[in-house]
Amino acid sequence: MMERTHRMRRRVAATVCAAALVLPLTACDALTPGSAAAVPGPRSVPSSTAVPDGDITLRLQFADAPLMVDALIAAFEKGHPNIKVEPQYKTFSDYVQNLKLTMTSDTAPDIAQYAVGMTDLAADGHILDLAPYREAYGWDKAIPPVSLDQLTAGQTSEATGGRALFGVPAGLSMTGIYYNKELAKKAGIDGPPNTVAEFEDQLAAAKEADLTPLGVGALDSGGLHLWAALLNQLMPTDDYWDWVNGTKGATIETPAAVSASRLVIDWGRKGYYNDSANGTAQVDSTAQFAKGDSVFLINGNWAAGQLATVMGDNVGFFPMPGEQASSPTVASGFSVSYAVSSRTEHPEAAGAFLDFLTTPEAGQIISDNGFMPPNPDAVKKPEGVLADIAEGHRRAVADDGITTFPDFAAPAMLDRLRSGVQKLIANRIDPSDYLDSLQDEWEEHHAE
């Protein structure tokens, strides 16, 4: 049964907040991105990079690539024996949902993964401007400018007068399709598809061979990666960027987005997804794929290290193909970057950790775990599935086809995306109603 959404929701939400005038102001304030009180402390790191003597513990909270983070921490601590880095892993959905509360609390971690909502936190002074360290450490020479330009939060640095900087990238990401080579061969599939239509044929072939065609972990973010991958192929990239960037008049309610959403429904109706896809977390769908439970898996390159370790040469990767074989390669991606809390007592030690991320040693660790290091020339050529990912990313970059994730359109967009795609998978919502709910969220945020 289709679920209907209503444009009245936006007006109802406004009414609720108006009625809440009798409640503490923080009730609605907590729902409004960027409305937290500005922090009175420092807004940028100090000019000195000298780490004080004595034992220091840094708390690092993150959501992606725990194996890579563990390896980076181990290598960093080896060279800095007086600094201990305590990792605090969160699932992606929990991390994003609680990011604002986490970073505005008195117990904020010293270092946190950069994610949607950080722009608001930067504007209010909850994370430090790293521009003084960019100059002191020479990060402009170690990291391509395009990777740093994503992390300025649109601000000018009060400390240096140049571009602000609120994060340092550890690796570049992209989403795509993993495939089990042995299972694909059983289904008569001899290689990556050239078009979306060919990929549909391969899913049908896998189904016909009594195999599970596509693993999806839609309980958290796996479903939206699938929807976004299809959207990237069908919606003009400029229109998508306008929507994600909040350009006035932009909309996701387009025929192309309807088509992408319709494909998610159709593939579910044809039985292409794993059982209980909506009740399966992305990390669990990855583990199931690694055991041979499906021919294909939708996920990002952050899973490559795990899959390469378990599956060896039996796993490959390709970006979602376009409508035509000649279509540009377009995929969602961003940098896995880290910001520093304005509440940290150890900005110099945090700066030393971020600087370590720019070294060739860290770049090799990043590459070995499936991410593209900011400077790929500093590491050895990848092999196997890691080489597939590097080649896919190279093509997407050459085609100017790396788009940011759709939840960056608004801080509260992730919930709409996740629940909406779950309903598409279950065939419980019409594409137009799903897109209407996304546009409602977009308009609520960008009307502020």
Coordinates of C-alpha atoms in Angstrom, one line a residue:
M1 CA 0.0 0.0 0.0
M2 CA 1.4 3.3 -1.0
E3 CA 2.1 5.8 1.7
R4 CA 1.1 9.4 1.0
T5 CA 3.0 12.4 2.1
H6 CA 1.6 15.9 2.3
R7 CA 3.0 19.3 1.7
M8 CA 1.0 20.3 4.8
R9 CA 3.8 18.8 6.8
R10 CA 6.0 21.9 6.4
R11 CA 3.2 24.2 7.7
V12 CA 2.5 21.8 10.6
A13 CA 6.2 21.9 11.6
A14 CA 6.1 25.6 11.6
T15 CA 3.0 25.6 13.7
V16 CA 4.5 23.2 16.2
C17 CA 7.6 25.4 16.7
A18 CA 5.3 28.5 17.0
A19 CA 3.3 26.7 19.7
A20 CA 6.5 25.8 21.5
L21 CA 6.9 29.4 22.6
V22 CA 5.5 28.2 25.9
L23 CA 8.3 25.6 26.1
P24 CA 12.0 26.3 26.6
L25 CA 13.5 27.9 23.6
T26 CA 16.0 25.1 23.2
A27 CA 13.2 22.7 22.2
C28 CA 13.1 24.2 18.7
D29 CA 16.6 25.5 18.8
A30 CA 17.9 21.9 19.0
L31 CA 16.1 21.2 15.8
T32 CA 17.6 24.1 13.9
P33 CA 21.0 23.7 12.3
G34 CA 23.4 26.4 13.0
S35 CA 21.3 27.9 15.8
A36 CA 23.5 26.8 18.7
A37 CA 25.1 29.6 20.7
A38 CA 28.5 30.7 19.5
V39 CA 31.4 29.3 21.5
P40 CA 33.3 32.1 23.3
G41 CA 36.7 30.3 23.2
P42 CA 39.4 30.2 20.4
R43 CA 38.1 29.9 16.8
S44 CA 41.3 28.8 15.3
V45 CA 44.3 26.7 16.2
P46 CA 47.3 28.5 17.7
S47 CA 50.1 29.6 15.4
S48 CA 52.6 27.3 17.1
T49 CA 52.8 23.7 16.1
A50 CA 55.1 22.6 19.0
V51 CA 53.5 19.8 21.0
P52 CA 53.9 20.3 24.7
D53 CA 55.9 17.7 26.7
G54 CA 54.1 15.1 28.8
D55 CA 51.6 12.4 28.0
I56 CA 48.6 13.4 25.9
T57 CA 45.4 11.5 25.0
L58 CA 43.4 12.6 22.0
R59 CA 39.8 11.2 21.5
L60 CA 38.9 10.7 17.8
Q61 CA 35.3 10.1 16.9
F62 CA 34.5 8.7 13.4
A63 CA 32.1 6.7 11.3
D64 CA 34.1 5.4 8.4
A65 CA 36.8 2.8 7.8
P66 CA 37.7 1.6 11.4
L67 CA 40.5 -0.7 10.1
M68 CA 42.1 2.2 8.3
V69 CA 41.8 4.5 11.3
D70 CA 43.3 1.8 13.6
A71 CA 46.2 1.5 11.3
L72 CA 46.7 5.2 11.0
I73 CA 46.6 5.6 14.8
A74 CA 49.1 2.8 15.3
A75 CA 51.6 4.3 12.9
F76 CA 51.1 7.8 14.3
E77 CA 51.6 6.7 17.9
K78 CA 54.8 4.8 16.9
G79 CA 56.3 8.2 15.9
H80 CA 54.7 10.1 18.7
P81 CA 55.1 7.9 21.8
N82 CA 53.8 10.6 24.2
I83 CA 50.5 11.0 22.3
K84 CA 47.8 8.3 22.6
V85 CA 44.8 8.5 20.2
E86 CA 41.6 6.9 21.6
P87 CA 39.3 5.8 18.7
Q88 CA 35.6 6.2 19.2
Y89 CA 33.8 4.4 16.3
K90 CA 30.1 5.2 15.7
T91 CA 27.8 3.8 13.0
F92 CA 27.3 6.4 10.3
S93 CA 23.7 7.1 11.1
D94 CA 24.3 7.5 14.8
Y95 CA 27.3 9.7 14.1
V96 CA 25.5 12.1 11.8
Q97 CA 22.3 12.1 13.9
N98 CA 24.2 13.0 17.0
L99 CA 27.0 15.1 15.5
K100 CA 25.7 18.5 16.6
L101 CA 25.0 17.4 20.2
T102 CA 28.3 15.7 20.4
M103 CA 30.4 18.6 19.1
T104 CA 28.5 21.2 21.2
S105 CA 28.8 19.3 24.4
D106 CA 31.5 19.7 27.1
T107 CA 32.7 16.2 26.3
A108 CA 33.3 16.8 22.6
P109 CA 36.1 14.6 21.1
D110 CA 39.3 16.3 20.3
I111 CA 39.1 15.2 16.7
A112 CA 36.0 14.3 14.7
Q113 CA 35.2 13.1 11.2
Y114 CA 34.0 15.9 9.0
A115 CA 30.4 15.3 8.0
V116 CA 27.2 17.1 7.0
G117 CA 26.5 19.8 9.7
M118 CA 30.1 20.7 10.1
T119 CA 29.5 24.0 8.2
D120 CA 27.1 25.1 10.8
L121 CA 29.4 24.0 13.6
A122 CA 32.2 26.0 12.0
A123 CA 30.1 29.1 11.7
D124 CA 29.3 28.9 15.4
G125 CA 32.9 28.2 16.4
H126 CA 32.5 24.7 17.6
I127 CA 35.4 23.4 15.4
L128 CA 38.7 25.2 14.9
D129 CA 39.9 27.0 11.8
L130 CA 43.0 25.1 10.8
A131 CA 44.3 27.7 8.4
P132 CA 47.4 28.6 10.5
Y133 CA 48.5 25.0 10.4
R134 CA 48.0 24.8 6.7
E135 CA 50.6 27.4 6.3
A136 CA 52.9 26.2 9.1
Y137 CA 52.8 22.5 8.0
G138 CA 52.7 23.3 4.2
W139 CA 49.5 21.3 3.6
D140 CA 48.9 23.2 0.3
K141 CA 52.0 21.4 -1.1
A142 CA 51.0 18.0 0.3
I143 CA 47.3 18.0 -0.6
P144 CA 45.7 19.0 -4.0
P145 CA 43.8 22.3 -3.6
V146 CA 40.6 20.7 -4.7
S147 CA 40.6 18.4 -1.7
L148 CA 41.0 21.4 0.7
D149 CA 38.5 23.6 -1.0
Q150 CA 35.7 21.2 0.1
L151 CA 36.6 22.0 3.7
T152 CA 36.5 25.8 3.9
A153 CA 32.9 26.0 5.0
G154 CA 32.7 29.1 2.7
Q155 CA 34.6 31.2 5.2
T156 CA 37.7 33.4 5.2
S157 CA 40.1 32.7 8.0
E158 CA 40.2 35.4 10.7
A159 CA 43.7 34.1 11.7
T160 CA 45.4 34.3 8.3
G161 CA 43.1 36.4 6.1
G162 CA 43.1 33.6 3.5
R163 CA 40.8 30.7 3.0
A164 CA 39.6 29.1 6.2
L165 CA 40.1 25.3 6.7
F166 CA 38.0 23.1 8.9
G167 CA 39.3 19.7 8.1
V168 CA 42.2 17.7 6.7
P169 CA 41.4 14.8 4.3
A170 CA 42.7 11.3 5.0
G171 CA 41.3 9.7 1.9
L172 CA 38.9 10.2 -0.9
S173 CA 35.8 8.1 -1.3
M174 CA 33.3 7.0 -3.9
T175 CA 30.4 4.5 -4.1
G176 CA 29.9 1.8 -6.6
I177 CA 29.2 -1.9 -7.2
Y178 CA 31.3 -4.8 -5.9
Y179 CA 30.9 -8.1 -7.6
N180 CA 31.8 -11.7 -6.7
K181 CA 33.7 -13.0 -9.7
E182 CA 33.0 -16.7 -9.1
L183 CA 29.3 -16.2 -8.6
A184 CA 29.1 -13.8 -11.6
K185 CA 30.7 -16.5 -13.8
K186 CA 28.0 -19.0 -12.6
A187 CA 25.3 -16.6 -13.7
G188 CA 27.0 -16.2 -17.1
I189 CA 28.3 -12.7 -16.3
D190 CA 31.6 -12.1 -17.9
G191 CA 32.5 -8.6 -16.7
P192 CA 31.3 -5.2 -15.6
P193 CA 28.3 -3.8 -17.5
N194 CA 28.7 -0.8 -19.8
T195 CA 25.2 0.6 -19.2
V196 CA 22.5 0.6 -16.6
A197 CA 20.4 -1.6 -18.9
E198 CA 23.2 -4.1 -19.1
F199 CA 23.5 -4.1 -15.3
E200 CA 19.7 -4.8 -15.1
D201 CA 20.3 -7.8 -17.4
Q202 CA 23.0 -9.0 -15.2
L203 CA 20.8 -8.8 -12.1
A204 CA 18.1 -10.8 -14.0
A205 CA 20.7 -13.4 -15.0
A206 CA 21.8 -13.7 -11.3
K207 CA 18.2 -14.2 -10.3
E208 CA 17.7 -16.7 -13.0
A209 CA 20.7 -18.7 -11.7
D210 CA 19.0 -18.9 -8.3
L211 CA 21.5 -16.5 -6.8
T212 CA 20.8 -13.3 -4.8
P213 CA 21.6 -10.6 -7.3
L214 CA 22.3 -7.5 -5.2
G215 CA 23.2 -7.0 -1.5
V216 CA 21.9 -3.8 0.0
G217 CA 22.2 -2.7 3.6
A218 CA 19.3 -0.3 3.7
L219 CA 18.9 -0.2 7.5
D220 CA 21.3 2.7 7.6
S221 CA 22.9 4.2 4.5
G222 CA 23.2 1.4 1.9
G223 CA 19.8 2.1 0.4
L224 CA 20.4 5.7 -0.2
H225 CA 23.8 4.9 -1.9
L226 CA 21.8 2.7 -4.4
W227 CA 19.3 5.5 -5.0
A228 CA 22.0 8.1 -5.4
A229 CA 24.0 5.9 -7.7
L230 CA 21.0 5.6 -10.1
L231 CA 20.2 9.3 -9.7
N232 CA 23.7 10.2 -10.7
Q233 CA 23.2 8.4 -14.0
L234 CA 19.8 9.8 -14.8
M235 CA 19.8 13.4 -13.5
P236 CA 21.9 16.1 -15.1
T237 CA 24.9 16.6 -12.8
D238 CA 24.5 20.4 -12.8
D239 CA 20.9 20.1 -11.6
Y240 CA 22.0 17.7 -8.9
W241 CA 24.7 20.1 -7.7
D242 CA 22.2 23.0 -7.6
W243 CA 19.9 21.0 -5.3
V244 CA 22.7 19.8 -3.0
N245 CA 24.2 23.3 -2.8
G246 CA 20.8 24.9 -2.0
T247 CA 20.7 27.0 -5.2
K248 CA 17.5 29.0 -5.2
G249 CA 14.8 27.4 -7.3
A250 CA 16.5 24.0 -7.4
T251 CA 14.4 20.9 -7.0
I252 CA 14.7 17.1 -6.7
E253 CA 11.1 16.7 -8.1
T254 CA 12.2 16.0 -11.6
P255 CA 11.4 13.2 -14.1
A256 CA 14.9 11.9 -13.9
A257 CA 14.7 11.5 -10.1
V258 CA 11.3 9.8 -10.5
S259 CA 12.9 7.3 -12.9
A260 CA 15.8 6.6 -10.5
S261 CA 13.3 6.1 -7.7
R262 CA 11.1 3.9 -9.9
L263 CA 14.1 1.6 -10.6
V264 CA 14.6 1.1 -6.9
I265 CA 11.0 -0.1 -6.7
D266 CA 11.2 -2.2 -9.8
W267 CA 14.3 -4.0 -8.7
G268 CA 12.7 -4.8 -5.4
R269 CA 9.6 -6.1 -7.0
K270 CA 11.7 -8.4 -9.2
G271 CA 13.4 -9.9 -6.1
Y272 CA 16.9 -8.5 -6.9
Y273 CA 17.7 -7.5 -3.3
N274 CA 18.8 -9.7 -0.4
D275 CA 16.2 -10.8 2.1
S276 CA 15.5 -8.3 4.8
A277 CA 17.5 -5.6 3.0
N278 CA 15.6 -2.9 5.0
G279 CA 16.6 -4.7 8.2
T280 CA 20.3 -5.2 7.2
A281 CA 22.9 -2.7 8.2
Q282 CA 25.5 -1.8 5.6
V283 CA 28.3 -3.4 7.5
D284 CA 26.3 -6.6 7.7
S285 CA 25.4 -6.6 4.0
T286 CA 29.2 -6.3 3.4
A287 CA 29.9 -9.3 5.6
Q288 CA 27.2 -11.3 3.9
F289 CA 28.6 -10.4 0.5
A290 CA 32.1 -11.4 1.7
K291 CA 30.7 -14.9 2.5
G292 CA 29.3 -15.3 -1.0
D293 CA 25.6 -14.5 -0.2
S294 CA 25.1 -12.2 -3.3
V295 CA 26.6 -11.6 -6.7
F296 CA 26.7 -7.8 -6.4
L297 CA 26.9 -5.3 -3.4
I298 CA 26.3 -1.6 -3.3
N299 CA 28.8 0.1 -1.1
G300 CA 31.7 2.5 -1.0
N301 CA 35.4 2.1 -1.3
W302 CA 35.6 2.2 2.5
A303 CA 34.7 -1.5 2.4
A304 CA 37.4 -2.4 0.0
G305 CA 40.1 -3.2 2.6
Q306 CA 37.8 -5.7 4.3
L307 CA 36.7 -7.3 1.1
A308 CA 40.2 -7.6 -0.3
T309 CA 41.4 -9.3 2.8
V310 CA 38.5 -11.8 2.9
M311 CA 37.9 -12.4 -0.8
G312 CA 41.3 -11.7 -2.4
D313 CA 41.2 -11.8 -6.2
N314 CA 37.6 -13.0 -6.2
V315 CA 36.2 -9.5 -5.8
G316 CA 35.9 -6.6 -8.4
F317 CA 34.5 -3.2 -8.4
F318 CA 32.9 -0.8 -10.9
P319 CA 31.1 2.5 -10.7
M320 CA 27.4 2.4 -11.5
P321 CA 27.3 2.7 -15.4
G322 CA 25.4 5.4 -17.2
E323 CA 22.6 5.2 -19.7
Q324 CA 25.0 5.0 -22.6
A325 CA 28.4 3.3 -22.9
S326 CA 29.8 6.7 -23.7
S327 CA 28.1 8.4 -20.7
P328 CA 30.5 10.1 -18.2
T329 CA 31.4 8.2 -15.0
V330 CA 29.5 9.8 -12.2
A331 CA 29.6 8.6 -8.6
S332 CA 28.9 10.0 -5.1
G333 CA 32.1 10.7 -3.1
F334 CA 33.7 12.9 -0.6
S335 CA 36.9 13.1 1.4
V336 CA 37.1 11.3 4.7
S337 CA 38.4 14.3 6.7
Y338 CA 38.9 15.2 10.3
A339 CA 38.1 18.4 12.2
V340 CA 39.3 19.6 15.5
S341 CA 37.0 20.6 18.3
S342 CA 37.3 24.1 19.7
R343 CA 37.0 22.5 23.2
T344 CA 40.2 20.5 22.8
E345 CA 43.0 21.1 25.3
H346 CA 45.5 19.8 22.9
P347 CA 45.3 21.6 19.5
E348 CA 49.0 21.2 18.8
A349 CA 48.8 17.4 19.3
A350 CA 45.7 17.3 17.1
G351 CA 47.5 19.3 14.5
A352 CA 50.4 16.8 14.6
F353 CA 48.0 13.9 14.0
L354 CA 46.4 15.7 11.0
D355 CA 49.8 16.5 9.6
F356 CA 50.7 12.8 9.8
L357 CA 47.7 12.1 7.5
T358 CA 49.5 14.0 4.7
T359 CA 52.7 11.9 4.9
P360 CA 53.5 9.1 2.3
E361 CA 53.4 6.6 5.2
A362 CA 49.8 7.5 6.0
G363 CA 49.0 7.7 2.2
Q364 CA 50.1 4.1 1.8
I365 CA 47.9 3.0 4.8
I366 CA 45.0 4.9 3.2
S367 CA 45.5 3.2 -0.2
D368 CA 45.9 -0.2 1.4
N369 CA 42.4 0.2 2.9
G370 CA 40.7 1.1 -0.3
F371 CA 40.7 4.9 -0.2
M372 CA 42.4 7.1 -2.6
P373 CA 45.0 9.1 -0.8
P374 CA 44.9 12.9 -1.5
N375 CA 48.2 12.5 -3.3
P376 CA 48.1 9.2 -5.2
D377 CA 51.6 9.8 -6.7
A378 CA 53.0 9.3 -3.2
V379 CA 52.0 5.6 -2.9
K380 CA 52.7 2.4 -4.8
K381 CA 50.3 1.3 -7.6
P382 CA 47.3 -0.6 -6.1
E383 CA 46.3 -4.1 -7.2
G384 CA 43.2 -6.2 -7.4
V385 CA 39.9 -4.5 -6.3
L386 CA 41.9 -1.5 -5.0
A387 CA 43.1 -1.0 -8.6
D388 CA 39.5 -1.3 -9.9
I389 CA 38.5 1.5 -7.4
A390 CA 41.4 3.7 -8.3
E391 CA 40.6 3.4 -12.0
G392 CA 36.9 4.1 -11.4
H393 CA 37.8 7.2 -9.3
R394 CA 40.3 8.3 -12.0
R395 CA 37.6 8.2 -14.6
A396 CA 35.1 10.0 -12.5
V397 CA 37.5 12.7 -11.7
A398 CA 38.5 13.1 -15.4
D399 CA 34.7 13.4 -16.2
D400 CA 34.2 15.9 -13.4
G401 CA 31.8 13.3 -12.1
I402 CA 32.4 13.1 -8.3
T403 CA 29.2 14.4 -6.7
T404 CA 28.7 14.8 -3.0
F405 CA 26.2 12.6 -1.1
P406 CA 22.6 13.7 -1.2
D407 CA 22.3 14.1 2.6
F408 CA 24.6 17.1 2.3
A409 CA 21.5 18.9 0.9
A410 CA 20.3 19.6 4.5
P411 CA 21.4 18.5 7.9
A412 CA 18.2 16.5 8.6
M413 CA 18.0 15.1 5.0
L414 CA 19.6 11.7 6.0
D415 CA 16.5 10.6 7.9
R416 CA 14.2 11.4 4.9
L417 CA 16.5 9.7 2.5
R418 CA 17.0 6.5 4.6
S419 CA 13.3 6.0 5.5
G420 CA 12.2 7.0 2.0
V421 CA 14.4 4.6 0.2
Q422 CA 13.4 1.8 2.6
K423 CA 9.8 2.5 1.5
L424 CA 10.8 2.4 -2.2
I425 CA 12.5 -0.9 -1.6
A426 CA 9.3 -2.2 0.1
N427 CA 7.1 -0.6 -2.6
R428 CA 5.2 1.3 0.0
I429 CA 5.6 4.8 -1.4
D430 CA 5.2 6.4 -4.8
P431 CA 8.3 8.0 -6.2
S432 CA 6.6 11.4 -6.5
D433 CA 5.7 11.3 -2.8
Y434 CA 9.2 10.3 -1.8
L435 CA 10.7 13.1 -3.7
D436 CA 8.1 15.5 -2.4
S437 CA 9.2 14.6 1.2
L438 CA 12.9 15.4 0.2
Q439 CA 11.9 18.7 -1.3
D440 CA 10.0 19.6 1.8
E441 CA 13.1 19.1 3.9
W442 CA 15.2 21.0 1.4
E443 CA 12.8 24.0 1.4
E444 CA 12.5 24.0 5.2
H445 CA 16.3 24.2 5.6
H446 CA 17.1 26.7 2.8
A447 CA 14.3 29.0 3.7
E448 CA 16.1 29.8 6.9

